[in-house]
Amino acid sequence: MTNVVAIVNQKGGVGKSTTAINLSAYLATLGERVLVVDMDPQGNATSGLGVSVNDGSCMYDVLLEGKPLEQVAVPSEVEGLSIAPATINLVGAEVELVSALAREFKLKRAVDKLPEGLYDRVVIDCPPSLDLLTLNALTAAHEVLIPMQCEYYALEGLTQLMRSIRMVRGELNPGLKVGGVLLTMFDARTNLAHQVVDEVRSFFGDQVFRTVIPRNVRLSEAPSFGLPVALYAPKSSGAEAYAAVAEEVVGRG
Ligand code: ADP
Ligand code: MG
């Protein structure tokens, strides 16, 4: 069965797209067939994997035209890794979905219709809000992965996020689990970063990944080359960290 993971945090700039790209790339390296679904109209996961969409179709067509996911999927440079791309058209999808029937279930239906055995895992990159696109991701997912930046305001907004997850569990997707909290952009030189790590670990316990993603310039450079860090700078600290997260994800089963 395909495992579906939504990468969610309504705050921007916490490492959602970086995690979607690099975790997925390492999962593919470990032999999984992975589909990244880009639900953010900004399309950072799409461009970060070197995929440009000109006249091709994107997630808009899946959500509003009922186009099969596997028909919009484009292969990336990494063997076993494809992406269902986003374009700015997705902004329109967010608006048009409001009046659609079963509007929260569009992505779930598309994922459920994937040919059996085509992908081992679907990783959904979400926009920085709790909008209908994110609700579609939460409804389609088996689990949520929450990236949290090791900064002062890391826990801010968390109450709202957990409330949304509970609401989705109650109304739309009873089986939704918090699959993990990933600490990102850790700077070992600051006391604050250590404090945030402690605080998040005491709040979430063993739901927090053992691996902490360091602040690493290679991770921020890689997207401009359209490559995951696994291909751009495989020996960097950022690459090693995402490789370790992929091992943890696979190890969790
Ligand atoms: P989000 O998708 O949550 O908005 P991004 O993954 O786009 O966040 O990350 C925000 C910015 O921070 C991007 O420019 C990205 O390249 C950079 N970034 C993300 N993670 C790291 C990291 N561990 N070290 C350095 N820069 C990072
Ligand atoms: Mg993003």
Tab-separated table of C-alpha atoms and ligand atoms in Angstrom:
chain	number	residue	atom	x	y	z
A	1	MET	CA	0.000	0.000	0.000
A	2	THR	CA	1.168	3.513	-0.775
A	3	ASN	CA	2.075	5.563	2.297
A	4	VAL	CA	0.967	9.195	2.045
A	5	VAL	CA	2.866	11.855	4.022
A	6	ALA	CA	1.851	15.517	4.159
A	7	ILE	CA	4.557	18.038	5.047
A	8	VAL	CA	2.625	20.678	6.932
A	9	ASN	CA	3.272	23.863	8.861
A	10	GLN	CA	1.262	26.992	8.167
A	11	LYS	CA	4.351	29.097	8.818
A	12	GLY	CA	6.437	29.940	5.779
A	13	GLY	CA	10.173	29.427	5.585
A	14	VAL	CA	10.395	26.564	8.089
A	15	GLY	CA	11.818	24.020	5.629
A	16	LYS	CA	8.712	22.291	4.231
A	17	SER	CA	9.777	22.371	0.579
A	18	THR	CA	13.415	21.637	1.409
A	19	THR	CA	12.232	18.597	3.378
A	20	ALA	CA	9.790	17.459	0.674
A	21	ILE	CA	12.550	17.579	-1.952
A	22	ASN	CA	15.407	16.089	0.016
A	23	LEU	CA	13.597	13.490	2.101
A	24	SER	CA	11.894	12.233	-1.061
A	25	ALA	CA	15.171	12.112	-2.981
A	26	TYR	CA	16.822	10.008	-0.269
A	27	LEU	CA	13.794	7.726	0.020
A	28	ALA	CA	14.144	7.118	-3.719
A	29	THR	CA	17.863	6.478	-3.249
A	30	LEU	CA	16.934	3.832	-0.695
A	31	GLY	CA	14.913	2.118	-3.406
A	32	GLU	CA	11.417	3.501	-2.890
A	33	ARG	CA	9.310	4.771	-5.781
A	34	VAL	CA	8.268	8.216	-4.610
A	35	LEU	CA	5.849	10.803	-5.950
A	36	VAL	CA	6.159	14.365	-4.661
A	37	VAL	CA	2.838	16.198	-4.927
A	38	ASP	CA	3.340	19.954	-5.024
A	39	MET	CA	0.305	21.628	-3.456
A	40	ASP	CA	1.943	25.056	-3.092
A	41	PRO	CA	1.178	27.537	-5.910
A	42	GLN	CA	4.702	28.908	-5.341
A	43	GLY	CA	5.963	25.659	-6.838
A	44	ASN	CA	9.191	25.542	-4.820
A	45	ALA	CA	9.331	21.743	-4.764
A	46	THR	CA	8.670	21.701	-8.511
A	47	SER	CA	11.435	24.151	-9.416
A	48	GLY	CA	13.746	22.731	-6.751
A	49	LEU	CA	13.575	19.366	-8.495
A	50	GLY	CA	14.431	21.001	-11.807
A	51	VAL	CA	10.990	20.583	-13.318
A	52	SER	CA	9.598	23.487	-15.293
A	53	VAL	CA	5.993	23.452	-16.383
A	54	ASN	CA	5.242	25.476	-19.463
A	55	ASP	CA	2.157	24.187	-21.198
A	56	GLY	CA	2.122	20.899	-19.315
A	57	SER	CA	-0.556	20.122	-16.808
A	58	CYS	CA	-0.197	20.551	-13.068
A	59	MET	CA	-2.019	19.865	-9.816
A	60	TYR	CA	-4.756	22.287	-10.863
A	61	ASP	CA	-5.821	19.770	-13.515
A	62	VAL	CA	-5.841	16.972	-10.949
A	63	LEU	CA	-7.885	18.877	-8.374
A	64	LEU	CA	-10.379	20.583	-10.680
A	65	GLU	CA	-10.416	18.625	-13.924
A	66	GLY	CA	-10.097	15.157	-12.427
A	67	LYS	CA	-6.940	14.418	-14.397
A	68	PRO	CA	-5.149	11.290	-13.080
A	69	LEU	CA	-2.141	12.078	-10.887
A	70	GLU	CA	0.131	9.711	-12.786
A	71	GLN	CA	-0.623	11.642	-15.978
A	72	VAL	CA	0.702	14.920	-14.602
A	73	ALA	CA	3.708	13.292	-12.881
A	74	VAL	CA	7.086	14.225	-14.362
A	75	PRO	CA	10.277	12.242	-13.656
A	76	SER	CA	13.102	14.068	-11.828
A	77	GLU	CA	16.880	13.627	-12.119
A	78	VAL	CA	16.710	11.103	-9.271
A	79	GLU	CA	15.810	7.589	-10.321
A	80	GLY	CA	12.527	6.525	-8.768
A	81	LEU	CA	11.454	10.090	-7.945
A	82	SER	CA	8.687	11.891	-9.830
A	83	ILE	CA	6.797	15.071	-9.140
A	84	ALA	CA	3.235	16.149	-9.765
A	85	PRO	CA	4.040	19.817	-10.342
A	86	ALA	CA	2.438	23.039	-9.167
A	87	THR	CA	2.102	26.235	-11.121
A	88	ILE	CA	0.651	29.584	-10.154
A	89	ASN	CA	-2.659	28.245	-11.568
A	90	LEU	CA	-3.072	26.534	-8.214
A	91	VAL	CA	-4.011	29.915	-6.751
A	92	GLY	CA	-7.135	29.625	-8.866
A	93	ALA	CA	-7.744	26.103	-7.622
A	94	GLU	CA	-7.840	27.350	-4.045
A	95	VAL	CA	-10.568	29.813	-5.026
A	96	GLU	CA	-12.544	27.459	-7.266
A	97	LEU	CA	-12.504	24.630	-4.741
A	98	VAL	CA	-14.504	26.728	-2.285
A	99	SER	CA	-17.718	26.073	-4.175
A	100	ALA	CA	-16.881	22.515	-5.277
A	101	LEU	CA	-18.682	19.451	-3.985
A	102	ALA	CA	-16.584	17.302	-1.607
A	103	ARG	CA	-13.961	20.002	-1.904
A	104	GLU	CA	-11.654	18.595	0.798
A	105	PHE	CA	-11.515	15.155	-0.874
A	106	LYS	CA	-10.195	16.043	-4.344
A	107	LEU	CA	-6.611	15.035	-3.635
A	108	LYS	CA	-7.602	11.940	-1.654
A	109	ARG	CA	-9.665	10.674	-4.586
A	110	ALA	CA	-6.769	11.271	-6.975
A	111	VAL	CA	-4.348	9.423	-4.677
A	112	ASP	CA	-6.802	6.558	-4.168
A	113	LYS	CA	-7.034	6.139	-7.948
A	114	LEU	CA	-3.283	5.771	-8.469
A	115	PRO	CA	-2.539	2.431	-10.168
A	116	GLU	CA	-1.666	-0.099	-7.479
A	117	GLY	CA	2.043	-0.548	-6.896
A	118	LEU	CA	3.115	2.493	-8.937
A	119	TYR	CA	4.470	4.376	-5.905
A	120	ASP	CA	5.590	3.240	-2.467
A	121	ARG	CA	5.203	6.714	-1.034
A	122	VAL	CA	3.513	9.996	-1.842
A	123	VAL	CA	5.034	13.092	-0.207
A	124	ILE	CA	2.866	16.214	-0.293
A	125	ASP	CA	4.447	19.666	-0.029
A	126	CYS	CA	1.932	22.148	1.389
A	127	PRO	CA	1.528	25.922	1.143
A	128	PRO	CA	2.221	28.128	4.193
A	129	SER	CA	-1.398	28.313	5.306
A	130	LEU	CA	-4.236	26.138	6.557
A	131	ASP	CA	-6.251	26.676	3.385
A	132	LEU	CA	-8.231	24.242	1.249
A	133	LEU	CA	-5.076	23.011	-0.473
A	134	THR	CA	-3.579	22.063	2.896
A	135	LEU	CA	-6.918	20.558	3.985
A	136	ASN	CA	-6.858	18.410	0.844
A	137	ALA	CA	-3.360	17.250	1.787
A	138	LEU	CA	-4.412	16.458	5.382
A	139	THR	CA	-7.453	14.560	4.118
A	140	ALA	CA	-5.386	12.499	1.665
A	141	ALA	CA	-2.554	11.734	4.103
A	142	HIS	CA	-1.919	8.821	6.435
A	143	GLU	CA	0.465	10.969	8.422
A	144	VAL	CA	1.715	14.492	8.915
A	145	LEU	CA	5.352	15.486	9.072
A	146	ILE	CA	5.803	18.882	10.746
A	147	PRO	CA	9.059	20.720	10.080
A	148	MET	CA	9.904	23.245	12.796
A	149	GLN	CA	12.599	25.840	12.526
A	150	CYS	CA	14.914	26.063	15.542
A	151	GLU	CA	14.004	29.696	16.159
A	152	TYR	CA	12.380	31.644	18.949
A	153	TYR	CA	8.876	31.502	17.482
A	154	ALA	CA	9.034	27.801	16.577
A	155	LEU	CA	6.118	26.793	18.782
A	156	GLU	CA	4.001	29.786	17.843
A	157	GLY	CA	1.067	28.713	15.691
A	158	LEU	CA	1.370	25.149	16.874
A	159	THR	CA	-1.906	25.240	18.801
A	160	GLN	CA	-3.711	26.255	15.630
A	161	LEU	CA	-1.982	23.542	13.608
A	162	MET	CA	-2.835	20.834	16.160
A	163	ARG	CA	-6.436	22.088	16.256
A	164	SER	CA	-6.641	21.761	12.464
A	165	ILE	CA	-5.242	18.240	12.633
A	166	ARG	CA	-7.834	17.302	15.282
A	167	MET	CA	-10.594	18.874	13.184
A	168	VAL	CA	-9.501	16.891	10.118
A	169	ARG	CA	-9.415	13.708	12.225
A	170	GLY	CA	-12.922	14.378	13.478
A	171	GLU	CA	-14.540	15.352	10.204
A	172	LEU	CA	-12.510	14.180	7.235
A	173	ASN	CA	-9.762	11.667	7.964
A	174	PRO	CA	-10.068	9.704	11.256
A	175	GLY	CA	-6.829	7.773	10.718
A	176	LEU	CA	-4.565	10.816	10.384
A	177	LYS	CA	-1.434	10.497	12.528
A	178	VAL	CA	1.353	12.871	13.445
A	179	GLY	CA	4.161	10.884	11.869
A	180	GLY	CA	6.937	13.106	13.077
A	181	VAL	CA	8.269	16.521	13.953
A	182	LEU	CA	11.486	17.509	12.202
A	183	LEU	CA	13.738	20.187	13.666
A	184	THR	CA	15.296	22.253	10.883
A	185	MET	CA	17.892	24.997	10.391
A	186	PHE	CA	19.631	24.149	13.641
A	187	ASP	CA	22.601	26.361	14.476
A	188	ALA	CA	24.626	24.592	17.166
A	189	ARG	CA	26.414	27.838	18.103
A	190	THR	CA	23.362	29.513	19.577
A	191	ASN	CA	21.893	28.743	22.990
A	192	LEU	CA	18.490	29.575	21.606
A	193	ALA	CA	18.598	26.732	19.078
A	194	HIS	CA	19.422	24.248	21.856
A	195	GLN	CA	16.563	25.633	23.958
A	196	VAL	CA	14.105	25.249	21.093
A	197	VAL	CA	15.215	21.650	20.520
A	198	ASP	CA	14.650	20.880	24.228
A	199	GLU	CA	11.279	22.616	24.240
A	200	VAL	CA	10.021	20.825	21.124
A	201	ARG	CA	11.277	17.463	22.439
A	202	SER	CA	9.510	17.948	25.765
A	203	PHE	CA	6.300	18.886	23.956
A	204	PHE	CA	6.305	16.102	21.339
A	205	GLY	CA	8.460	13.417	22.999
A	206	ASP	CA	9.501	10.578	20.721
A	207	GLN	CA	7.437	11.954	17.852
A	208	VAL	CA	10.460	14.161	17.155
A	209	PHE	CA	12.973	12.731	14.699
A	210	ARG	CA	16.332	11.916	16.299
A	211	THR	CA	18.015	13.621	13.368
A	212	VAL	CA	18.133	17.409	13.496
A	213	ILE	CA	18.686	19.264	10.209
A	214	PRO	CA	21.552	21.751	10.541
A	215	ARG	CA	21.608	25.140	8.909
A	216	ASN	CA	23.655	24.389	5.806
A	217	VAL	CA	24.241	26.664	2.841
A	218	ARG	CA	24.319	23.727	0.380
A	219	LEU	CA	20.670	23.043	1.187
A	220	SER	CA	19.735	26.581	0.214
A	221	GLU	CA	21.892	26.571	-2.935
A	222	ALA	CA	20.727	23.249	-4.371
A	223	PRO	CA	17.249	24.399	-5.551
A	224	SER	CA	18.749	27.055	-7.833
A	225	PHE	CA	20.444	24.188	-9.689
A	226	GLY	CA	17.201	22.235	-9.787
A	227	LEU	CA	18.771	19.421	-7.819
A	228	PRO	CA	18.194	17.762	-4.472
A	229	VAL	CA	21.209	18.010	-2.191
A	230	ALA	CA	21.782	14.273	-2.736
A	231	LEU	CA	22.989	15.151	-6.245
A	232	TYR	CA	24.238	18.698	-5.649
A	233	ALA	CA	26.428	18.220	-2.549
A	234	PRO	CA	26.112	14.655	-1.253
A	235	LYS	CA	28.901	15.063	1.315
A	236	SER	CA	27.496	18.201	2.939
A	237	SER	CA	26.116	18.188	6.476
A	238	GLY	CA	22.649	18.947	5.097
A	239	ALA	CA	22.800	15.963	2.764
A	240	GLU	CA	23.901	13.617	5.533
A	241	ALA	CA	21.095	14.845	7.765
A	242	TYR	CA	18.361	14.298	5.183
A	243	ALA	CA	19.805	10.878	4.372
A	244	ALA	CA	19.503	10.044	8.077
A	245	VAL	CA	15.905	11.281	8.215
A	246	ALA	CA	15.049	9.037	5.258
A	247	GLU	CA	16.571	6.088	7.147
A	248	GLU	CA	14.424	6.966	10.182
A	249	VAL	CA	11.286	7.192	8.035
A	250	VAL	CA	11.969	3.810	6.448
A	251	GLY	CA	12.876	2.337	9.845
A	252	ARG	CA	9.564	3.478	11.311
A	253	GLY	CA	7.877	1.265	8.727
B	1	ADP	P1	8.945	26.457	3.432
B	1	ADP	O1	8.671	25.512	2.316
B	1	ADP	O2	8.469	25.963	4.770
B	1	ADP	O3	8.437	27.834	3.152
B	1	ADP	P2	11.690	26.271	2.558
B	1	ADP	O4	12.016	24.835	2.545
B	1	ADP	O5	11.382	26.916	1.242
B	1	ADP	O6	10.534	26.580	3.599
B	1	ADP	O7	12.905	27.014	3.259
B	1	ADP	C1	12.931	28.442	3.400
B	1	ADP	C2	14.295	28.977	2.966
B	1	ADP	O8	15.302	28.462	3.840
B	1	ADP	C3	14.701	28.539	1.579
B	1	ADP	O9	15.440	29.573	0.977
B	1	ADP	C4	15.587	27.332	1.821
B	1	ADP	O10	16.533	27.151	0.788
B	1	ADP	C5	16.251	27.692	3.123
B	1	ADP	N1	16.549	26.510	3.955
B	1	ADP	C6	15.703	25.508	4.288
B	1	ADP	N2	16.302	24.633	5.113
B	1	ADP	C7	17.570	25.087	5.290
B	1	ADP	C8	18.690	24.619	6.049
B	1	ADP	N3	18.631	23.510	6.797
B	1	ADP	N4	19.843	25.352	6.007
B	1	ADP	C9	19.909	26.491	5.271
B	1	ADP	N5	18.894	26.973	4.545
B	1	ADP	C10	17.728	26.294	4.549
B	2	MG	MG	7.516	25.762	0.616
